Short mmCIF file of C-alpha atoms in Angstrom, two decimals:
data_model
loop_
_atom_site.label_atom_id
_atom_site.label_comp_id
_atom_site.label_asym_id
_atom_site.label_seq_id
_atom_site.Cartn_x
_atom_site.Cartn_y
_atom_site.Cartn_z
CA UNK A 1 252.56 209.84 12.43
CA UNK A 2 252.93 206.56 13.48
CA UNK A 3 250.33 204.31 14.87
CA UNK A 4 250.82 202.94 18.80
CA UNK A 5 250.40 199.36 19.68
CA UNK A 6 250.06 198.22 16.18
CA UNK A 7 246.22 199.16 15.57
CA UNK A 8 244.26 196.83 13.04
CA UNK A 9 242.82 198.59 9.99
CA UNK A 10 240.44 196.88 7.88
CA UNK A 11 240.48 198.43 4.05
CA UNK A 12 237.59 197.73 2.17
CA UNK A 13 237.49 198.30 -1.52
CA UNK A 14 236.42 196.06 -4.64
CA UNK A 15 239.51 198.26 -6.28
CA UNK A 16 243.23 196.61 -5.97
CA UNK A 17 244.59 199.91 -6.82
CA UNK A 18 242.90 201.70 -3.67
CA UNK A 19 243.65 198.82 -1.71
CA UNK A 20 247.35 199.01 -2.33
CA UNK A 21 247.52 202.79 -2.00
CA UNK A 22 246.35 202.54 1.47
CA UNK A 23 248.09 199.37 2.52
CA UNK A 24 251.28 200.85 1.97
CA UNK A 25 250.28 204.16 3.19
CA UNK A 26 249.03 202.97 6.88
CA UNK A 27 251.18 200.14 6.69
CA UNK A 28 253.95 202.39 6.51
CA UNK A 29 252.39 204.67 9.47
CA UNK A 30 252.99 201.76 11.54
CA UNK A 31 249.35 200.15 11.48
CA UNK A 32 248.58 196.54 10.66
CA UNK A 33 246.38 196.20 7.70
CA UNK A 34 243.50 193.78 6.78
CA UNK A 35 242.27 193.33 3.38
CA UNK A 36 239.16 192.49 1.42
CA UNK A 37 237.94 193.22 -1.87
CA UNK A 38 234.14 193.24 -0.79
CA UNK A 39 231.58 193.56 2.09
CA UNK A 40 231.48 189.85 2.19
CA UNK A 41 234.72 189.19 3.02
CA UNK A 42 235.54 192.25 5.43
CA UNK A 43 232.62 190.54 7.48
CA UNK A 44 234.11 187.24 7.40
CA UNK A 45 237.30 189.15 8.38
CA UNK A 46 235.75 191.02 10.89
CA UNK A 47 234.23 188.23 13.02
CA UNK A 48 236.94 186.55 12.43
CA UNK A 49 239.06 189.38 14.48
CA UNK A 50 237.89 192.56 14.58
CA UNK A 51 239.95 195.75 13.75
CA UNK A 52 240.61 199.48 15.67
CA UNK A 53 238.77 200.73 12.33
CA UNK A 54 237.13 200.40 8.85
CA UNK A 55 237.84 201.50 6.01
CA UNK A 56 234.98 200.77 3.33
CA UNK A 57 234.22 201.91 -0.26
CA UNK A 58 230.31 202.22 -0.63
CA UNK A 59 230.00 200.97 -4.64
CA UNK A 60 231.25 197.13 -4.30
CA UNK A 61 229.73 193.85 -5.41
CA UNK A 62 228.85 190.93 -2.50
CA UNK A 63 228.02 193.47 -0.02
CA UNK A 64 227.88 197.10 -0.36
CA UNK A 65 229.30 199.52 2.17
CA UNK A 66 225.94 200.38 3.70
CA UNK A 67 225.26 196.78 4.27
CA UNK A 68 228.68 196.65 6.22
CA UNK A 69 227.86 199.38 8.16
CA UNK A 70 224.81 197.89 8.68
CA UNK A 71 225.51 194.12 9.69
CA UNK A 72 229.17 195.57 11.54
CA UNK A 73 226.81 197.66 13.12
CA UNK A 74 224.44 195.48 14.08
CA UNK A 75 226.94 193.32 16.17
CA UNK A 76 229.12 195.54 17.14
CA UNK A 77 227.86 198.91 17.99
CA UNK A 78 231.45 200.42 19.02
CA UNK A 79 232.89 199.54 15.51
CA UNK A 80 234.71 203.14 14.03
CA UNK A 81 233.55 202.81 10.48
CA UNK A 82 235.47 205.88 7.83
CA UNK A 83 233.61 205.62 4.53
CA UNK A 84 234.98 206.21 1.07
CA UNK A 85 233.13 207.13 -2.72
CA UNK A 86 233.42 208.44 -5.54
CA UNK A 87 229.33 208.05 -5.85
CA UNK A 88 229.59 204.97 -8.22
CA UNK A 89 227.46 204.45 -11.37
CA UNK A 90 225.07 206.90 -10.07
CA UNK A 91 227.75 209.83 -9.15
CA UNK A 92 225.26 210.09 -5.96
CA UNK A 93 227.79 211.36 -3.58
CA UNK A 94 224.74 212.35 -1.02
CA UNK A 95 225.17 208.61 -0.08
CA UNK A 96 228.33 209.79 1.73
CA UNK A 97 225.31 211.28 3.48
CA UNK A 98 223.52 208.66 3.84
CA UNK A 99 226.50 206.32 5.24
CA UNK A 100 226.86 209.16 8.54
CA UNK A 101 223.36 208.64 9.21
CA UNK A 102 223.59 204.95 9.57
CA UNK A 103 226.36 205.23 11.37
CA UNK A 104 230.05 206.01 10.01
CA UNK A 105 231.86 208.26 11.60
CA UNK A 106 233.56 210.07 8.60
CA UNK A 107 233.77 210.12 4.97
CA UNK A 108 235.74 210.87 2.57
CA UNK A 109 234.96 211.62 -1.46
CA UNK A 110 237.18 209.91 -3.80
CA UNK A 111 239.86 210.64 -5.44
CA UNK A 112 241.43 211.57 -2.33
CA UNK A 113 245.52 212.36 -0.92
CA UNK A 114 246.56 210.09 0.97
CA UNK A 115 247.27 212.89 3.76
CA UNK A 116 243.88 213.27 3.83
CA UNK A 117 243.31 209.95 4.71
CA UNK A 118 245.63 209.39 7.41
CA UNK A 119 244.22 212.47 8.76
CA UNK A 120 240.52 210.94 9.15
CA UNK A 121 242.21 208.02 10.74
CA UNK A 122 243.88 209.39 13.01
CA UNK A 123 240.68 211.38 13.97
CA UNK A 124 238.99 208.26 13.69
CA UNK A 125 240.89 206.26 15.98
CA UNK A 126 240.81 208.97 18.88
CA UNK A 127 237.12 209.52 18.14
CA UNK A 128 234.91 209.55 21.61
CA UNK A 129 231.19 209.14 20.98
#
């Protein structure tokens, strides 16, 4: 698989192991890959040029996932949002739930293959409402 015109992902995840895993993955699929280790900063990153997609753990410090799905959202109601967790301190993983209702697209329990992955972003990035 291999991404056309260089789509933007935006990876989301207060772990630098996930991060990685997936920045070499799509990176290597031909995508260009954003960054940030929190919901604070993929914000900043966001209106500071938005991407084809995000990618967003829910369990993160300075910003959860459902307040980026929320606030990107909010001002941007197109935004293709793919939600990640492995449910956290609470092993909730109905919050996966809870993330489609407000407004991701799909989700994805952790651990996951990365095959899986670049399967839901590929559906993601074709997705029609």
């Amino acid at each position: 698989m291999v991404a056309s015109s260089r789509q933007r992902i935006l990876v989301v995840d207060d772990d630098p192991g996930i991060r990685n895993v997936l920045q070499v993955g799509l990176g290597k699929a031909g995508y260009e890959v954003v960054l940030a280790c929190d919901g604070a900063e993929a914000l900043r990153l966001w209106q500071a040029q938005r991407a084809d997609l995000v990618i967003t753990d829910l369990h993160m410090p300075a910003k959860n996932g459902l307040e980026v799905i929320l606030e990107l959202l909010a001002h941007s109601p197109e935004a293709r949002i793919i939600v990640m967790s492995d449910g956290g301190q609470t092993q909730q993983i109905e919050l996966l739930g809870d993330a489609r209702l407000l407004g991701a697209i799909l989700t994805i329990k952790k651990p996951f293959r990365l095959v899986e992955m670049m399967s839901l972003v590929s559906r993601a990035l074709k997705w029609v409402d």
